[in-house]
């Protein structure tokens, strides 16, 4: 029993390397002849697995990679697609298998002394060539040239009338044209009516019909995706802005739909030639468009969420994050676009060279745009204005609505929208009214001249006391002064600073203070002055004599108690009455709702 196990182990260890070496042979590209032999050997294996619908087998994948090593596909669009590589392999085999005699095997070998000087070997009587690479990681290797790979369809058509060297050989390329890719079973396609297998132009009829079906299904599914996205937004709008992702979900659905459609075309329908290149490029551009849209939508969504968390977007940082999101989204799209260009088989080097040559002209052309962008970023970095702030620019007033890369939009007091280029706006004198830590309130009251001096003093003291007691007013500076005598009236100047920034709050506090001042004016028996004509009409009542007497007694009491409040209250009294008024009053609707 032990002898049997030993013999079995010896058999396995000696047989496994033989299998591996026969199935996995690496392509030799050290000479034109070695390249030809490696291509023929690897393509034989690849074609055999393809015809047996086993392209996904490890041996088939190895042969596929070795075949690609013998060809320079750098100028072939969509060279990364299996259908494109398989078409070039079969076309090259169709041409090589029709060459007469031993012309193909006359390629210089490694042992030849003349190989040192061979840079390019052309297959006799053709324009097909094998060239030596001297750059990149393929230096010193002999590959079928890029021009050769591009000319294969033309040479195939010109040599189609010639017979094969091997008369029993199957016409691989015609079989390739009418059969599907590895995604669909050949048996199903071959069971279709013969009319569907006939070529109409470069494709059989069943492929034309399949393409039409794919387009209709894609159109329907894309429309359905956008409809469901709109429905999502309408359905979950009440839950807040974080749930408003219908557009993003729609774009993800569209990208997936286009990816699956292209997968069906590439690995299922398996169209070839110019029709494939056109449709593949169209689908790729469509994917690029929707992926770019998705990238911008994602950046804008997260920027909007950030802005929403920053005071509902009314903050300059929110606007800045929105603009930065657009910039980074644009840069991401540019990088993605470069990858797409390379993926389609186009070299990016000529494009970069063109940009370098035309860079100066482009820079001159977009100089005003760059000025606006730089000044817009300067506005952000300086932090002098924010969205939603009331500003005075020049001789105009308005609220900042948005700060973009090119311009700033301002909503005027007349509700019109003004757009100013950033290069102009940044050079204006901007007075940010919202940045005031407190707001000045100043009024001049015109009081009837009939009041006595004691009544005037009492009015000034009571008004000053109101300003000191109010919790929304600054303690200093507070000014209530008799500033002179004007036409028909005694002038009383009132100046105070209200602790607020919002304009509506300022108006509300000022209103409360003015009500209190009017109330104190009436309490001392004074009256606000009007025109002479109105006074002569006799509609105003005379000043109450009793209130005059009461004012005189109050002033006399101040003198007697050494507490005369002129030119100002004592510091102790100011501290005692500070913020002693309740604002808003206890019966205020805003206090009740709070």
XYZ file of C-alpha atoms in Angstrom:
594
model
C 0.000 0.000 0.000
C 2.867 2.355 0.870
C 4.548 1.610 -2.485
C 1.348 2.512 -4.331
C 1.122 5.902 -2.532
C 4.770 6.654 -3.300
C 4.285 5.836 -6.978
C 1.164 8.032 -7.090
C 3.033 10.999 -5.584
C 5.914 10.555 -8.046
C 3.420 10.474 -10.916
C 1.666 13.684 -9.784
C 4.915 15.604 -9.224
C 6.195 14.679 -12.663
C 2.960 15.227 -14.560
C 1.753 18.577 -13.093
C 4.641 20.709 -14.364
C 4.210 19.238 -17.829
C 0.570 20.322 -17.889
C 1.390 23.782 -16.596
C 4.190 24.294 -19.081
C 2.073 23.149 -22.038
C -0.972 25.284 -21.140
C 0.763 28.446 -19.914
C 3.483 29.552 -22.315
C 4.598 33.178 -22.269
C 4.933 35.078 -25.523
C 8.463 35.618 -26.804
C 8.912 39.035 -28.433
C 12.701 39.093 -28.600
C 12.719 38.966 -32.431
C 10.234 39.392 -35.306
C 10.151 35.641 -35.882
C 9.567 34.898 -32.192
C 6.759 37.470 -32.149
C 5.057 35.846 -35.155
C 5.390 32.359 -33.691
C 4.124 33.469 -30.271
C 1.149 35.248 -31.831
C 0.170 32.245 -33.937
C 0.546 29.804 -31.051
C -1.345 31.934 -28.509
C -4.070 32.898 -30.972
C -4.628 29.200 -31.816
C -5.333 28.522 -28.143
C -7.486 31.631 -27.777
C -9.577 30.920 -30.875
C -10.146 27.349 -29.808
C -11.477 28.407 -26.397
C -13.562 31.163 -28.005
C -15.227 28.737 -30.396
C -16.007 26.454 -27.457
C -17.516 29.381 -25.474
C -14.836 29.125 -22.774
C -13.251 32.571 -22.930
C -13.432 32.850 -19.137
C -11.261 29.763 -18.651
C -7.812 30.450 -17.096
C -6.018 29.035 -20.146
C -8.063 31.283 -22.442
C -7.329 34.346 -20.337
C -3.615 33.515 -20.340
C -3.611 33.115 -24.121
C -5.561 36.364 -24.438
C -2.926 38.268 -22.456
C -0.055 36.714 -24.458
C -1.683 37.667 -27.746
C -2.060 41.232 -26.525
C 1.647 41.281 -25.663
C 2.539 40.770 -29.321
C 0.413 43.678 -30.613
C 0.692 47.438 -30.176
C -2.931 48.572 -29.785
C -2.065 52.074 -28.579
C -3.904 53.730 -31.495
C -7.007 51.533 -31.378
C -10.034 53.125 -29.653
C -11.576 51.084 -26.831
C -8.549 48.792 -26.885
C -9.417 47.516 -23.405
C -12.624 45.864 -24.604
C -12.503 42.136 -25.268
C -14.545 42.404 -28.465
C -12.084 44.931 -29.929
C -9.046 42.769 -29.136
C -10.732 39.615 -30.457
C -11.629 41.384 -33.712
C -8.009 42.470 -34.254
C -6.712 38.991 -33.428
C -9.062 37.333 -35.905
C -8.400 39.924 -38.614
C -4.635 39.473 -38.234
C -5.010 35.694 -38.399
C -7.210 36.018 -41.496
C -4.450 38.019 -43.213
C -1.508 35.891 -42.040
C -3.197 32.591 -42.947
C -3.649 33.801 -46.530
C 0.013 34.679 -47.135
C 1.722 32.549 -49.767
C 4.477 30.080 -49.035
C 6.856 30.601 -46.172
C 6.949 34.408 -46.359
C 5.668 34.695 -42.816
C 8.387 32.479 -41.410
C 11.219 34.370 -43.071
C 11.220 36.912 -40.270
C 14.643 37.514 -38.670
C 15.341 35.260 -35.730
C 17.310 35.934 -32.565
C 20.293 33.943 -33.838
C 20.642 36.151 -36.908
C 23.639 38.470 -36.869
C 21.683 41.075 -38.784
C 19.081 41.356 -36.005
C 21.110 43.988 -34.246
C 20.382 46.471 -37.019
C 16.729 45.454 -37.524
C 14.406 48.169 -36.293
C 11.444 47.225 -38.464
C 10.530 44.095 -40.402
C 7.793 44.303 -43.000
C 5.874 41.195 -44.000
C 6.717 40.608 -47.707
C 4.331 42.170 -50.234
C 2.298 43.939 -47.523
C 2.345 47.103 -45.456
C 2.127 45.062 -42.266
C 5.182 45.415 -40.071
C 6.758 44.351 -36.822
C 8.779 47.095 -35.141
C 11.098 47.237 -32.177
C 10.107 49.403 -29.230
C 12.766 51.568 -27.657
C 10.678 53.334 -25.017
C 8.726 52.518 -21.885
C 8.593 49.082 -20.324
C 8.488 47.386 -23.755
C 11.959 48.483 -24.725
C 13.674 45.955 -26.991
C 10.468 44.019 -27.779
C 9.213 43.417 -31.320
C 5.474 44.024 -31.721
C 3.016 44.356 -34.575
C 3.044 48.105 -35.173
C 0.142 50.455 -34.387
C -0.239 51.215 -38.106
C -0.492 47.506 -38.823
C -3.289 47.072 -36.310
C -5.177 50.007 -37.791
C -4.882 48.727 -41.388
C -6.125 45.214 -40.661
C -9.759 45.762 -41.813
C -8.565 47.153 -45.158
C -6.074 44.337 -45.702
C -8.686 41.763 -44.745
C -11.060 43.103 -47.407
C -8.291 43.184 -50.017
C -7.197 39.590 -49.281
C -10.668 38.135 -48.873
C -10.537 36.562 -52.350
C -7.316 34.679 -51.609
C -7.456 31.103 -50.324
C -6.087 29.917 -47.003
C -2.808 28.037 -46.907
C -4.712 25.357 -45.007
C -7.706 24.495 -47.202
C -9.622 22.954 -44.303
C -9.460 26.104 -42.188
C -12.713 27.668 -40.943
C -13.355 31.347 -41.725
C -13.097 32.620 -38.173
C -13.955 36.233 -38.824
C -17.280 35.531 -40.559
C -18.176 33.251 -37.681
C -17.178 36.025 -35.297
C -19.432 38.565 -37.059
C -22.698 36.606 -36.744
C -22.211 35.002 -33.325
C -22.816 36.614 -29.916
C -20.364 37.317 -27.148
C -19.772 35.190 -24.048
C -22.841 36.683 -22.336
C -25.287 34.932 -24.714
C -25.184 31.223 -25.668
C -24.278 30.497 -29.289
C -26.844 27.719 -29.503
C -29.688 30.168 -28.974
C -28.465 32.593 -31.644
C -27.704 29.809 -34.113
C -31.244 28.472 -33.628
C -32.706 31.722 -34.974
C -34.100 31.830 -38.533
C -31.435 32.106 -41.221
C -32.774 35.501 -42.311
C -31.726 36.956 -38.958
C -28.157 35.680 -39.462
C -27.706 37.487 -42.783
C -25.463 40.549 -42.833
C -27.077 43.912 -43.470
C -24.159 46.254 -43.741
C -21.498 45.352 -41.147
C -23.922 43.535 -38.794
C -26.395 40.645 -39.000
C -30.079 41.419 -38.704
C -30.416 39.967 -35.197
C -27.789 42.400 -33.907
C -29.586 45.385 -35.464
C -32.815 44.290 -33.804
C -31.076 43.741 -30.465
C -29.569 47.227 -30.590
C -32.970 48.794 -31.246
C -34.393 46.836 -28.318
C -31.559 47.948 -26.028
C -32.129 51.592 -26.976
C -35.869 51.422 -26.288
C -35.349 49.678 -22.943
C -32.672 52.204 -21.939
C -34.906 55.130 -22.848
C -37.803 53.703 -20.839
C -35.682 52.875 -17.782
C -33.956 56.291 -17.771
C -37.321 58.081 -17.876
C -38.598 55.797 -15.125
C -35.512 56.515 -13.011
C -36.019 60.286 -13.189
C -39.740 59.900 -12.490
C -39.038 57.821 -9.382
C -36.456 60.391 -8.260
C -39.012 63.201 -8.492
C -41.558 61.042 -6.687
C -39.042 60.366 -3.909
C -38.400 64.086 -3.399
C -42.122 64.859 -3.347
C -42.841 61.957 -0.981
C -40.098 62.693 1.578
C -39.871 66.483 1.274
C -41.581 66.929 4.641
C -38.758 65.048 6.387
C -36.252 67.751 5.556
C -33.510 68.525 3.104
C -31.418 65.501 4.114
C -34.021 63.225 2.532
C -34.073 65.150 -0.742
C -31.833 62.674 -2.571
C -34.187 61.702 -5.379
C -32.012 63.354 -8.019
C -28.921 61.526 -6.792
C -30.728 58.181 -6.756
C -32.027 58.848 -10.274
C -28.544 59.593 -11.596
C -27.131 56.482 -9.923
C -29.899 54.477 -11.578
C -29.125 56.011 -14.982
C -25.397 55.259 -14.641
C -26.170 51.651 -13.709
C -28.611 51.358 -16.634
C -26.033 52.628 -19.123
C -23.370 50.358 -17.628
C -25.612 47.302 -18.010
C -26.612 48.349 -21.526
C -22.991 48.662 -22.551
C -22.228 45.327 -20.907
C -24.939 43.732 -23.046
C -23.550 45.371 -26.196
C -19.909 44.529 -25.396
C -20.240 40.968 -24.116
C -23.652 39.943 -25.429
C -24.534 41.374 -28.819
C -20.799 41.752 -29.595
C -21.041 44.169 -32.485
C -17.795 45.028 -34.261
C -16.149 47.541 -36.544
C -17.132 51.170 -36.953
C -20.653 50.576 -35.618
C -19.235 49.327 -32.346
C -16.763 52.189 -32.072
C -19.562 54.720 -32.654
C -22.016 53.131 -30.221
C -19.349 52.424 -27.629
C -18.125 56.012 -27.746
C -21.718 57.275 -27.584
C -22.506 55.145 -24.532
C -19.216 56.107 -22.927
C -19.919 59.798 -23.461
C -23.418 59.279 -22.063
C -21.957 57.584 -19.010
C -19.423 60.395 -18.652
C -22.199 63.007 -18.832
C -24.385 61.342 -16.220
C -21.465 60.411 -13.955
C -20.301 64.043 -14.110
C -23.827 65.159 -13.293
C -23.866 62.685 -10.406
C -20.507 63.963 -9.098
C -21.725 67.562 -9.094
C -25.033 66.517 -7.521
C -23.200 64.693 -4.721
C -20.873 67.613 -4.034
C -23.789 70.066 -4.104
C -25.892 67.825 -1.850
C -23.251 67.602 0.863
C -22.540 71.332 0.501
C -26.258 72.042 0.887
C -26.437 69.880 4.011
C -23.483 71.765 5.448
C -25.073 75.096 4.517
C -28.362 74.040 6.079
C -26.605 73.262 9.336
C -24.924 76.686 9.255
C -27.924 78.889 10.058
C -30.018 77.635 7.155
C -27.391 78.666 4.651
C -27.226 82.314 5.770
C -23.492 82.217 6.420
C -20.519 83.030 4.252
C -18.877 79.701 5.081
C -21.938 77.987 3.637
C -21.569 79.921 0.407
C -17.862 79.183 0.404
C -18.402 75.467 0.879
C -20.883 75.522 -2.001
C -18.372 77.161 -4.319
C -15.565 74.891 -3.143
C -17.831 71.907 -3.745
C -18.331 73.066 -7.331
C -14.594 73.589 -7.798
C -13.658 70.168 -6.446
C -16.526 68.612 -8.376
C -15.223 70.225 -11.565
C -11.681 69.020 -10.886
C -12.978 65.504 -10.251
C -14.847 65.606 -13.562
C -11.697 66.788 -15.383
C -9.666 63.914 -13.932
C -12.446 61.512 -14.825
C -12.538 62.971 -18.347
C -8.800 62.355 -18.786
C -9.325 58.739 -17.777
C -12.210 58.420 -20.257
C -10.059 59.800 -23.082
C -7.332 57.290 -22.297
C -9.891 54.498 -21.973
C -11.312 55.290 -25.415
C -7.859 54.782 -26.876
C -6.899 58.380 -27.523
C -3.584 59.756 -26.342
C -3.770 62.660 -23.934
C -0.293 63.935 -24.863
C -1.351 65.880 -28.009
C -4.183 67.478 -26.037
C -1.794 68.581 -23.293
C 0.636 69.881 -25.909
C -2.163 71.867 -27.531
C -3.131 73.304 -24.180
C 0.473 74.329 -23.586
C 0.713 76.088 -26.945
C -2.632 77.814 -26.620
C -2.334 78.440 -22.908
C -1.197 82.024 -23.326
C -4.063 82.887 -25.680
C -6.569 81.202 -23.389
C -5.161 83.023 -20.356
C -5.537 86.373 -22.103
C -9.064 85.519 -23.198
C -10.247 84.480 -19.744
C -8.384 87.196 -17.815
C -11.624 88.993 -16.777
C -13.068 85.690 -15.598
C -9.954 84.935 -13.562
C -10.099 88.406 -12.023
C -13.671 87.784 -10.922
C -12.780 84.364 -9.502
C -9.766 85.681 -7.592
C -11.723 88.641 -6.228
C -14.565 86.304 -5.264
C -12.156 84.153 -3.285
C -10.754 87.344 -1.767
C -14.230 88.289 -0.561
C -14.505 84.876 1.110
C -11.044 85.004 2.655
C -11.510 88.563 3.901
C -14.799 87.631 5.573
C -16.143 91.177 5.335
C -19.600 90.127 4.142
C -21.884 87.155 4.534
C -24.980 85.960 2.784
C -28.102 87.592 4.205
C -26.320 90.664 5.562
C -27.513 94.193 4.853
C -24.733 96.241 3.311
C -24.216 99.676 1.897
C -22.143 99.619 -1.273
C -21.470 102.915 -2.938
C -24.616 104.958 -2.357
C -26.976 101.950 -2.390
C -28.357 99.540 0.192
C -29.060 95.855 -0.284
C -28.943 92.353 1.172
C -26.284 89.897 -0.025
C -28.061 86.934 -1.658
C -25.148 84.975 -3.109
C -21.418 85.228 -3.669
C -20.432 83.224 -6.714
C -17.163 82.650 -8.502
C -17.931 85.319 -11.091
C -20.376 87.749 -9.503
C -22.225 88.776 -6.348
C -26.016 89.095 -6.278
C -27.630 91.755 -4.069
C -31.330 92.205 -3.287
C -32.118 95.926 -3.000
C -34.684 97.507 -0.681
C -36.985 97.785 -3.722
C -36.674 93.947 -4.063
C -34.834 94.176 -7.365
C -31.829 91.876 -7.918
C -28.495 93.433 -8.847
C -25.578 91.377 -10.175
C -22.132 92.932 -9.727
C -18.895 91.324 -11.029
C -16.625 90.376 -8.166
C -13.771 92.437 -9.619
C -15.900 95.587 -9.224
C -17.604 94.682 -5.955
C -14.325 93.875 -4.174
C -13.003 97.348 -4.977
C -16.083 99.160 -3.626
C -16.353 100.727 -0.195
C -18.679 98.289 1.570
C -20.410 99.264 4.798
C -21.655 96.093 6.489
C -24.604 97.291 8.538
C -25.181 93.837 10.040
C -21.786 93.785 11.740
C -22.699 96.597 14.124
C -22.445 95.271 17.675
C -25.061 97.862 18.683
C -27.269 100.220 16.778
C -27.615 103.942 17.334
C -31.005 105.471 18.082
C -31.210 109.265 17.879
C -34.282 111.482 17.903
C -35.040 115.148 18.460
C -38.343 115.775 20.285
C -40.115 119.114 19.749
C -41.935 120.048 22.960
C -44.321 123.005 23.310
C -42.549 126.061 24.660
C -45.304 126.771 27.240
C -43.894 124.213 29.689
C -41.937 125.532 32.651
C -38.268 124.999 33.261
C -39.055 122.570 36.100
C -41.296 120.538 33.818
C -38.516 120.406 31.230
C -35.998 119.228 33.832
C -38.403 116.556 35.058
C -38.973 115.364 31.501
C -35.240 115.098 30.883
C -34.644 113.155 34.104
C -37.558 110.783 33.576
C -36.518 110.113 29.978
C -32.908 109.508 30.995
C -34.114 107.140 33.714
C -36.172 105.185 31.129
C -33.120 104.749 28.920
C -30.984 103.524 31.803
C -33.620 101.119 33.027
C -34.293 99.491 29.663
C -32.538 96.088 29.409
C -31.883 96.369 25.631
C -30.069 99.715 25.823
C -26.404 100.293 26.538
C -25.635 102.121 29.761
C -23.080 104.313 28.049
C -23.431 106.441 26.123
C -26.946 107.597 26.964
C -27.773 111.220 26.179
C -30.961 113.144 26.929
C -30.245 116.851 26.668
C -32.000 120.151 26.187
C -30.332 121.158 22.937
C -31.987 124.489 22.180
C -35.087 126.333 21.146
C -36.379 125.948 17.644
C -39.365 127.243 15.748
C -42.499 126.813 17.833
C -40.815 124.343 20.246
C -38.184 123.392 22.780
C -35.783 120.804 21.318
C -34.841 117.704 23.333
C -32.126 115.435 21.911
C -32.265 111.707 22.778
C -29.357 109.375 21.868
C -28.936 105.748 22.922
C -27.465 102.502 21.617
C -29.619 99.392 21.316
C -27.952 96.014 21.891
C -28.996 94.180 18.737
C -27.936 93.520 15.149
C -31.157 92.520 13.463
C -33.034 95.429 11.927
C -36.457 94.150 12.919
C -35.385 93.771 16.535
C -33.926 97.274 16.458
C -37.230 98.703 15.215
C -39.164 96.853 17.922
C -36.932 98.060 20.785
C -36.894 101.610 19.444
C -40.685 101.541 19.258
C -40.899 100.476 22.910
C -38.512 103.254 23.974
C -40.425 105.908 22.025
C -43.712 104.835 23.596
C -42.130 105.246 27.033
C -40.773 108.706 26.189
C -44.166 109.899 24.927
C -45.738 108.525 28.107
C -43.263 110.482 30.252
C -43.908 113.623 28.210
C -47.600 113.367 29.004
C -46.898 112.517 32.671
C -45.100 115.806 33.344
C -47.837 117.806 31.598
C -45.812 118.641 28.475
C -47.082 118.325 24.916
C -45.357 117.731 21.598
C -45.247 120.865 19.457
C -46.923 121.371 16.088
C -47.050 124.233 13.576
C -48.220 127.766 14.489
C -51.216 127.454 12.217
C -52.357 124.349 14.053
C -51.868 126.000 17.452
C -53.802 129.121 16.449
C -56.764 126.971 15.545
C -57.258 126.387 19.243
C -57.351 122.597 19.091
C -54.619 122.055 21.660
C -55.398 122.174 25.366
C -53.472 124.452 27.713
C -50.789 122.948 29.895
C -52.188 121.770 33.246
C -51.251 124.220 36.041
C -51.349 121.461 38.621
C -48.705 119.494 36.763
C -46.552 122.632 36.576
C -46.719 122.934 40.346
C -45.944 119.255 40.831
C -42.870 119.531 38.610
C -41.629 122.528 40.601
C -41.995 120.594 43.873
C -40.079 117.622 42.452
C -37.170 119.787 41.344
C -37.108 121.538 44.711
C -37.014 118.133 46.449
C -33.937 117.198 44.403
C -32.204 120.329 45.605
C -33.243 119.795 49.217
C -31.996 116.187 49.233
C -28.747 117.023 47.405
C -29.763 114.652 44.620
C -30.089 117.083 41.743
C -29.668 114.864 38.609
C -27.856 117.406 36.468
C -25.666 117.124 34.564
C -26.232 113.391 35.229
C -27.366 110.743 37.728
C -24.983 109.509 40.370
C -23.106 106.272 39.564
C -24.820 104.521 42.473
C -28.259 105.425 41.147
C -27.365 104.312 37.619
C -26.253 100.933 38.928
C -29.412 100.629 41.043
C -31.871 101.212 38.191
C -29.918 99.432 35.470
C -32.082 96.923 33.476
C -34.977 97.310 35.926
C -37.619 97.492 33.191
C -39.108 94.203 31.965
C -38.824 93.885 28.181
C -40.906 92.731 26.534
C -43.716 93.243 29.017
C -45.179 90.219 30.763
C -48.373 90.436 28.700
C -46.509 90.482 25.380
C -47.566 87.851 22.846
C -43.944 87.104 22.025
C -43.169 86.399 25.686
C -46.197 84.093 25.957
C -45.220 82.150 22.825
C -41.617 81.868 24.012
